[in-house]
Amino acid sequence: MAKEFKPETLCVQAGWTPSKGEPRVLPIYQSTTFKYDTSEQMARLFDLEDSGYFYTRLQNPTNDAVAAKIAALEGGVAAMLTSSGQAANFYAIFNICQAGDHFISSSAIYGGTFNLFSVTMKKLGIEVTFINPDATEDEINAAFRPNTKALFGETVSNPSLEVLDIEKFARIAHSNGVPLIIDNTFPTPINCRPFEWGADIVIHSTTKYMDGHATSVGGAIVDSGNFDWDAHADKFPGLCTPDESYHGLTYTKAFGKLAFITKATAQLMRDLGSIQSPQNAFLLNLGLETLHLRMPRHCENALKVAQYLEKNEKVAWVNYCGLPGNKYYNLAQKYMPNGSCGVISFGLKGGRDESIRFMDNLKLAAIVTHVADARTCVLHPASHTHRQLSDEQLIEAGVRPDLIRLSVGIENADDIIADIDQALNA
Ligand SMILES: *Cc1c(COP(=O)(O)O)cnc(C)c1O
């Protein structure tokens, strides 16, 4: 089940293909452990000589079926699920960076990722340089160092909604001999497939549209299989030289295009253990089965709401890359011609205090620390998700203090607009 099917079919059918007499629906393998007949069989699994399940901290069949669906949707060769989007981003970087290494990230990223990169990774001895994603290629190239191991960005940044020029970023990464890692959470593979534009690794917070119903925190890492690690073996010793914790096995030699995901599973999951629960993977799979139906509705509703806000005299500014005139409209049309996502940001003329008053008056749209699910919701990043950032860091992350993040759901657009209207006029 792969390239011959279109995304809609992959959403419904990919990943789990039962044989005769097996359950039609992906089962929840709620088991920590798996049985073998001989000691030798189990030993071969521990040496990575055979593939198979032995302990759910490393791999679980429910998770693998869902990961396979996400890999098929992105057009990748392999994927793994993690317990959260944060874990996915951490693993994607930590799989190729160690103490003394450096990587470069767009500054327009999710607040949690910003903290992970700038604070926690630093404590591990891994340094990040943030660059403005709209900087010129020369400016971004100038941030590379001999120990730089990756370039990172978000397709559509949360919450600043800047659209990344993926082709530009891929060119820069590859001319410096490093992979481009893209967080594709907001568009999902329904609206954008970064591998088609040169990205090497894609990560997701599956917590958002993929689950889509706000039931399960989760993440995913997908590998395109396209980056030639051995061509830059000096930069990636973890993948290209023997791993002493697996009797001197070399991932690129033993697993070829599956090296990145195999190493992240065999080493990072083994040692750090941020596995997604099979129960959550099951719920994620249900969400994925309708992703192709929900994404167009999110985009359609968001555009209607953005157009309404743009015309309202109480609104100071609206940021939605689907609006002609938006700074990122052309990039959005190029990378996401069918729409980007359902998230809009805007500010009110009354500023920060007025924004808070408006939010408190909403009835249908709820104030929640969430984004990108079926129910319309709002958040004030400066008071909530980005609270830990200084004003300077807020601006650097593209978050104005008055910014309201509105995640437009799949209810009736007129009802959503009526709710916003009454809250603006209350
Ligand atoms: C939410 C989010 C994350 C973090 O994901 P969690 O599942 O909450 O850990 C990472 N990147 C983006 C773009 C997000 O929106």
Coordinates of C-alpha atoms and ligand atoms in Angstrom, one line a residue:
M1 CA 0.0 0.0 0.0
A2 CA 2.0 3.0 -1.0
K3 CA 2.7 5.3 -3.9
E4 CA 0.0 4.0 -6.3
F5 CA -2.8 5.3 -4.0
K6 CA -3.9 8.8 -3.6
P7 CA -3.9 10.6 -0.2
E8 CA -7.6 10.1 0.4
T9 CA -7.2 6.3 0.0
L10 CA -4.1 6.2 2.2
C11 CA -5.9 8.1 5.0
V12 CA -8.5 5.4 5.1
Q13 CA -6.6 2.2 4.2
A14 CA -2.9 2.5 4.6
G15 CA -0.9 1.0 7.5
W16 CA -3.1 -1.9 8.5
T17 CA -3.7 -4.6 5.9
P18 CA -5.2 -7.6 7.6
S19 CA -4.9 -11.1 6.2
K20 CA -7.5 -13.8 6.2
G21 CA -9.6 -13.9 9.4
E22 CA -7.8 -10.9 11.1
P23 CA -9.7 -7.9 12.4
R24 CA -10.8 -5.4 9.7
V25 CA -10.1 -2.6 12.1
L26 CA -6.5 -1.9 13.4
P27 CA -6.4 -3.7 16.8
I28 CA -4.9 -2.1 19.9
Y29 CA -2.0 -4.4 20.8
Q30 CA -2.3 -3.6 24.5
S31 CA 0.7 -5.7 25.5
T32 CA 4.0 -4.7 26.9
T33 CA 5.7 -7.8 25.6
F34 CA 5.7 -10.4 22.8
K35 CA 6.2 -14.2 22.9
Y36 CA 8.9 -16.2 21.2
D37 CA 9.6 -20.0 21.0
T38 CA 13.3 -20.0 21.6
S39 CA 15.9 -18.0 23.4
E40 CA 17.8 -17.7 20.1
Q41 CA 14.8 -16.0 18.4
M42 CA 14.7 -13.4 21.1
A43 CA 18.5 -12.9 21.1
R44 CA 18.4 -12.1 17.3
L45 CA 15.9 -9.4 17.9
F46 CA 18.1 -7.8 20.6
D47 CA 21.0 -7.8 18.1
L48 CA 18.8 -6.2 15.4
E49 CA 19.5 -9.2 13.3
D50 CA 15.8 -10.0 12.9
S51 CA 12.9 -7.5 12.9
G52 CA 10.1 -8.2 15.3
Y53 CA 8.5 -7.0 18.5
F54 CA 9.8 -7.7 21.9
Y55 CA 9.0 -4.8 24.2
T56 CA 6.5 -1.9 23.6
R57 CA 9.0 0.7 24.8
L58 CA 10.8 0.2 21.5
Q59 CA 8.0 -0.9 19.1
N60 CA 4.4 -2.0 19.1
P61 CA 2.3 -3.3 16.1
T62 CA -0.5 -0.8 16.6
N63 CA 2.0 2.1 16.6
D64 CA 3.8 0.7 13.6
A65 CA 0.7 0.4 11.5
V66 CA -0.2 4.1 12.2
A67 CA 3.4 5.1 11.6
A68 CA 3.3 3.3 8.2
K69 CA 0.1 5.2 7.3
I70 CA 1.8 8.5 8.1
A71 CA 4.9 7.5 6.1
A72 CA 2.7 6.7 3.1
L73 CA 0.9 10.0 3.4
E74 CA 4.2 12.0 3.5
G75 CA 5.8 9.8 0.8
G76 CA 8.6 8.7 3.2
V77 CA 10.3 5.3 3.5
A78 CA 9.8 4.9 7.3
A79 CA 8.2 6.5 10.3
M80 CA 8.0 6.1 14.1
L81 CA 5.5 7.4 16.6
T82 CA 6.5 9.3 19.7
S83 CA 4.6 10.2 22.9
S84 CA 4.4 13.9 21.8
G85 CA 5.4 16.4 19.2
Q86 CA 8.1 17.6 21.6
A87 CA 9.6 14.1 21.8
A88 CA 9.5 13.9 18.0
N89 CA 11.4 17.2 17.6
F90 CA 13.9 16.2 20.3
Y91 CA 14.5 12.8 18.8
A92 CA 14.9 14.1 15.3
I93 CA 17.7 16.5 16.4
F94 CA 19.3 14.3 19.0
N95 CA 19.5 11.4 16.6
I96 CA 22.2 13.3 14.7
C97 CA 23.5 15.9 17.2
Q98 CA 25.5 15.3 20.3
A99 CA 27.3 17.5 22.8
G100 CA 29.6 19.9 20.9
D101 CA 27.3 19.9 17.9
H102 CA 25.3 22.8 16.5
F103 CA 22.2 23.2 14.4
I104 CA 20.3 26.0 12.8
S105 CA 16.6 26.7 13.2
S106 CA 14.1 29.2 11.8
S107 CA 13.1 31.5 14.6
A108 CA 9.5 31.3 13.6
I109 CA 8.6 28.1 15.5
Y110 CA 6.3 26.7 18.2
G111 CA 7.1 28.1 21.6
G112 CA 7.7 24.7 23.1
T113 CA 10.2 23.8 20.4
F114 CA 11.9 27.2 20.9
N115 CA 12.4 26.4 24.6
L116 CA 13.5 22.8 23.8
F117 CA 16.1 24.1 21.4
S118 CA 17.4 27.2 23.2
V119 CA 17.3 26.0 26.8
T120 CA 17.2 22.2 27.1
M121 CA 19.3 21.2 24.2
K122 CA 21.9 23.8 25.3
K123 CA 22.1 22.0 28.7
L124 CA 23.0 18.9 26.7
G125 CA 25.8 20.7 25.0
I126 CA 24.0 21.2 21.7
E127 CA 23.9 24.7 20.4
V128 CA 21.3 26.3 18.2
T129 CA 21.4 29.4 16.1
F130 CA 18.0 30.9 15.2
I131 CA 17.7 32.7 11.9
N132 CA 15.0 34.7 10.4
P133 CA 13.4 32.4 7.8
D134 CA 12.9 35.2 5.4
A135 CA 16.7 36.1 5.5
T136 CA 18.6 35.7 2.2
E137 CA 20.4 32.4 1.4
D138 CA 23.8 34.2 1.9
E139 CA 22.7 35.3 5.4
I140 CA 21.5 31.8 6.4
N141 CA 24.6 30.2 4.9
A142 CA 26.7 32.5 7.1
A143 CA 25.2 30.9 10.2
F144 CA 26.7 27.4 9.3
R145 CA 29.8 26.2 11.2
P146 CA 31.9 23.1 10.7
N147 CA 29.9 21.3 13.5
T148 CA 26.5 22.2 12.1
K149 CA 24.4 19.1 11.7
A150 CA 20.9 20.1 10.6
L151 CA 18.6 22.9 9.4
F152 CA 15.1 23.1 11.0
G153 CA 11.9 25.0 10.2
E154 CA 8.1 24.8 10.3
T155 CA 6.0 24.7 7.1
V156 CA 3.5 27.1 8.6
S157 CA 4.7 28.3 12.0
N158 CA 2.7 28.1 15.1
P159 CA 1.4 30.7 16.1
S160 CA 3.0 33.3 13.8
L161 CA 1.8 31.6 10.6
E162 CA 4.8 32.3 8.5
V163 CA 5.2 30.1 5.5
L164 CA 8.6 28.6 5.0
D165 CA 10.2 28.6 1.6
I166 CA 11.0 24.9 1.7
E167 CA 12.9 24.8 -1.6
K168 CA 15.2 27.6 -0.4
F169 CA 15.8 25.9 2.9
A170 CA 16.5 22.5 1.2
R171 CA 19.1 24.2 -1.1
I172 CA 20.8 25.8 1.9
A173 CA 20.8 22.6 3.9
H174 CA 22.1 20.4 1.1
S175 CA 24.8 22.9 0.0
N176 CA 26.1 22.6 3.5
G177 CA 25.9 18.9 3.7
V178 CA 23.1 18.6 6.3
P179 CA 19.5 17.4 6.2
L180 CA 16.5 19.7 6.3
I181 CA 14.1 18.8 9.1
I182 CA 10.6 20.2 8.7
D183 CA 7.8 20.3 11.3
N184 CA 4.8 19.8 9.1
T185 CA 2.2 19.8 11.8
F186 CA -0.1 22.6 10.6
P187 CA -0.6 21.8 6.9
T188 CA -0.5 18.0 7.4
P189 CA 0.5 15.9 4.3
I190 CA -3.0 16.6 2.9
N191 CA -2.0 20.2 2.2
C192 CA 1.8 19.9 1.9
R193 CA 4.3 17.2 1.4
P194 CA 7.7 18.7 2.2
F195 CA 9.7 15.8 0.8
E196 CA 8.4 16.8 -2.7
W197 CA 10.2 20.1 -2.2
G198 CA 13.5 18.7 -0.9
A199 CA 13.0 18.2 2.9
D200 CA 14.7 15.1 4.3
I201 CA 13.0 14.5 7.6
V202 CA 9.4 15.5 8.6
I203 CA 8.1 15.6 12.1
H204 CA 4.6 16.0 13.4
S205 CA 2.7 16.9 16.5
T206 CA 0.0 14.4 15.8
T207 CA -1.8 16.0 18.7
K208 CA -3.1 18.6 16.2
Y209 CA -5.0 17.9 13.0
M210 CA -3.9 14.3 12.6
D211 CA -5.7 13.3 15.7
G212 CA -8.1 16.2 15.1
H213 CA -10.4 15.5 18.0
A214 CA -8.2 16.7 20.8
T215 CA -8.1 13.2 22.5
S216 CA -4.4 12.2 22.3
V217 CA -1.0 13.8 22.6
G218 CA 1.4 12.3 20.2
G219 CA 4.2 12.8 17.6
A220 CA 5.7 11.3 14.6
I221 CA 9.0 11.3 12.7
V222 CA 9.1 10.4 9.0
D223 CA 12.3 9.9 7.0
S224 CA 12.3 10.5 3.2
G225 CA 15.2 8.1 2.9
N226 CA 16.8 10.7 0.5
F227 CA 19.6 12.1 2.6
D228 CA 23.0 10.4 1.9
W229 CA 24.4 10.2 5.4
D230 CA 27.5 8.3 4.1
A231 CA 28.4 11.1 1.7
H232 CA 28.9 13.2 4.9
A233 CA 30.0 10.4 7.2
D234 CA 32.4 12.7 9.1
K235 CA 29.4 14.8 10.2
F236 CA 27.2 11.8 11.2
P237 CA 29.3 9.3 13.1
G238 CA 26.3 8.0 15.0
L239 CA 24.8 6.7 11.7
C240 CA 27.9 6.0 9.7
T241 CA 30.3 4.4 12.2
P242 CA 29.8 1.3 14.4
D243 CA 27.4 1.5 17.4
E244 CA 29.1 -0.2 20.4
S245 CA 25.8 -0.7 22.1
Y246 CA 24.8 -3.0 19.2
H247 CA 28.1 -5.0 18.9
G248 CA 29.6 -2.6 16.3
L249 CA 26.7 -2.5 13.9
T250 CA 26.7 0.5 11.5
Y251 CA 23.2 1.8 10.8
T252 CA 23.7 3.1 7.3
K253 CA 25.4 -0.2 6.3
A254 CA 22.9 -2.5 8.0
F255 CA 19.7 -0.6 7.2
G256 CA 20.3 1.7 4.2
K257 CA 17.4 4.1 3.8
L258 CA 15.9 2.9 7.1
A259 CA 19.0 3.9 9.0
F260 CA 17.7 7.1 10.6
I261 CA 14.4 5.7 11.9
T262 CA 16.1 2.4 13.0
K263 CA 18.7 4.3 15.0
A264 CA 16.1 6.6 16.6
T265 CA 14.1 3.5 17.6
A266 CA 16.9 1.2 18.6
Q267 CA 18.9 3.8 20.5
L268 CA 16.7 6.7 21.5
M269 CA 13.5 4.8 22.2
R270 CA 15.5 2.2 24.0
D271 CA 17.3 4.7 26.2
L272 CA 14.8 7.6 26.5
G273 CA 11.5 5.7 26.0
S274 CA 9.1 8.3 24.8
I275 CA 6.8 5.8 23.0
Q276 CA 3.2 6.6 22.1
S277 CA 0.7 4.4 23.9
P278 CA -1.0 1.9 21.5
Q279 CA -4.3 3.3 22.8
N280 CA -3.4 6.8 21.6
A281 CA -2.1 5.4 18.3
F282 CA -5.5 3.7 17.8
L283 CA -7.3 7.0 18.3
L284 CA -4.8 8.8 16.1
N285 CA -5.6 6.3 13.4
L286 CA -9.3 7.0 13.6
G287 CA -8.4 10.7 13.2
L288 CA -6.2 10.0 10.2
E289 CA -9.1 8.2 8.5
T290 CA -10.9 11.5 8.1
L291 CA -8.0 13.9 7.8
H292 CA -8.6 14.4 4.0
L293 CA -12.2 15.4 4.7
R294 CA -11.5 17.6 7.7
M295 CA -8.5 19.7 6.3
P296 CA -10.4 21.2 3.4
R297 CA -13.3 22.2 5.7
H298 CA -10.9 23.8 8.2
C299 CA -9.3 25.8 5.4
E300 CA -12.7 26.8 3.9
N301 CA -14.0 28.0 7.3
A302 CA -10.8 29.8 8.2
L303 CA -10.8 31.7 5.0
K304 CA -14.4 32.8 5.6
V305 CA -13.6 33.9 9.2
A306 CA -10.4 35.7 8.0
Q307 CA -12.4 37.6 5.4
Y308 CA -15.0 38.6 8.0
L309 CA -12.3 39.8 10.4
E310 CA -10.5 41.7 7.7
K311 CA -13.6 43.8 7.1
N312 CA -14.4 44.4 10.8
E313 CA -13.5 47.9 12.0
K314 CA -12.6 46.7 15.5
V315 CA -9.9 44.4 14.1
A316 CA -6.4 46.0 13.8
W317 CA -4.8 43.3 11.7
V318 CA -5.4 39.7 10.4
N319 CA -2.8 37.2 9.6
Y320 CA -3.9 34.3 7.4
C321 CA -1.7 33.2 4.5
G322 CA -4.8 32.3 2.4
L323 CA -5.8 36.0 2.2
P324 CA -4.5 37.8 -0.9
G325 CA -2.3 40.6 0.3
N326 CA -0.8 38.5 3.1
K327 CA 3.0 38.6 3.1
Y328 CA 3.1 34.8 2.6
Y329 CA 0.2 34.5 0.1
N330 CA 2.5 33.6 -2.8
L331 CA 4.5 31.1 -0.9
A332 CA 1.3 29.6 0.5
Q333 CA -0.1 29.3 -3.1
K334 CA 3.1 27.6 -4.2
Y335 CA 3.4 25.0 -1.4
M336 CA -0.2 24.7 -0.3
P337 CA -2.4 25.4 -3.3
N338 CA -5.4 23.7 -1.7
G339 CA -5.2 25.7 1.5
S340 CA -2.8 25.8 4.5
C341 CA -4.6 25.1 7.8
G342 CA -7.5 26.4 9.9
V343 CA -5.4 28.7 12.2
I344 CA -5.7 32.5 12.0
S345 CA -4.1 35.1 14.1
F346 CA -5.3 38.6 14.6
G347 CA -5.2 41.6 16.9
L348 CA -7.8 44.1 18.1
K349 CA -7.6 47.8 18.0
G350 CA -7.9 48.0 21.8
G351 CA -4.6 46.0 22.1
R352 CA -3.8 43.4 24.6
D353 CA -6.6 44.2 27.2
E354 CA -9.3 44.3 24.5
S355 CA -8.0 41.0 23.1
I356 CA -8.5 39.4 26.5
R357 CA -11.9 40.9 27.0
F358 CA -13.0 39.6 23.5
M359 CA -11.8 36.1 24.3
D360 CA -13.7 36.0 27.6
N361 CA -16.9 36.9 25.7
L362 CA -16.7 34.1 23.2
K363 CA -19.4 31.4 23.7
L364 CA -18.9 28.8 20.9
A365 CA -15.1 29.2 20.7
A366 CA -13.4 27.9 23.9
I367 CA -10.3 29.2 25.5
V368 CA -8.0 26.2 25.5
T369 CA -4.3 25.4 25.3
H370 CA -4.8 23.6 22.1
V371 CA -5.0 24.2 18.4
A372 CA -6.0 22.4 15.3
D373 CA -8.9 20.2 16.3
A374 CA -12.5 19.9 15.2
R375 CA -13.8 22.5 17.7
T376 CA -13.1 26.2 17.3
C377 CA -10.8 27.5 20.0
V378 CA -8.8 30.5 20.9
L379 CA -5.6 31.3 22.8
H380 CA -3.6 34.4 23.7
P381 CA 0.0 33.1 23.3
A382 CA 1.7 36.0 25.2
S383 CA -0.4 35.1 28.3
H384 CA -0.4 31.3 27.7
T385 CA 1.9 29.1 25.5
H386 CA 4.6 31.7 25.1
R387 CA 4.5 33.0 28.7
Q388 CA 8.1 32.0 29.4
L389 CA 9.5 34.1 26.5
S390 CA 10.7 37.7 27.0
D391 CA 9.2 40.5 24.9
E392 CA 12.3 40.3 22.7
Q393 CA 11.9 36.6 22.2
L394 CA 8.2 37.0 21.5
I395 CA 9.0 39.4 18.6
E396 CA 11.8 37.1 17.4
A397 CA 9.3 34.2 17.3
G398 CA 6.9 36.4 15.4
V399 CA 4.3 36.7 18.2
R400 CA 3.0 40.2 18.9
P401 CA 1.8 40.8 22.5
D402 CA -1.8 41.5 21.3
L403 CA -1.9 38.3 19.0
I404 CA -5.0 36.1 19.4
R405 CA -4.6 32.7 17.9
L406 CA -7.9 31.4 16.5
S407 CA -8.1 27.8 15.5
V408 CA -11.1 27.5 13.3
G409 CA -13.0 24.2 13.6
I410 CA -15.2 22.3 11.3
E411 CA -18.5 23.6 12.6
N412 CA -20.8 25.8 10.4
A413 CA -18.8 28.9 9.4
D414 CA -21.8 31.2 9.9
D415 CA -22.1 30.1 13.6
I416 CA -18.4 30.7 14.2
I417 CA -18.6 34.1 12.7
A418 CA -21.7 35.0 14.7
D419 CA -19.9 34.0 17.9
I420 CA -17.0 36.2 17.0
D421 CA -19.3 39.0 16.1
Q422 CA -21.2 39.0 19.4
A423 CA -18.0 38.9 21.3
L424 CA -16.5 41.8 19.4
N425 CA -19.7 43.8 20.1
A426 CA -20.3 42.7 23.7
Ligands
LIG1 C1 2.0 21.5 19.3 C2 3.2 21.6 18.5 C3 4.4 20.9 18.8 C4 4.5 20.1 20.1 O1 3.7 19.0 20.0 P1 3.1 18.3 21.3 O2 2.3 17.2 20.7 O3 2.2 19.3 22.0 O4 4.2 17.9 22.2 C5 5.4 21.0 17.9 N1 5.3 21.7 16.8 C6 4.2 22.4 16.4 C7 4.2 23.1 15.2 C8 3.1 22.3 17.3 O5 2.0 23.0 16.9

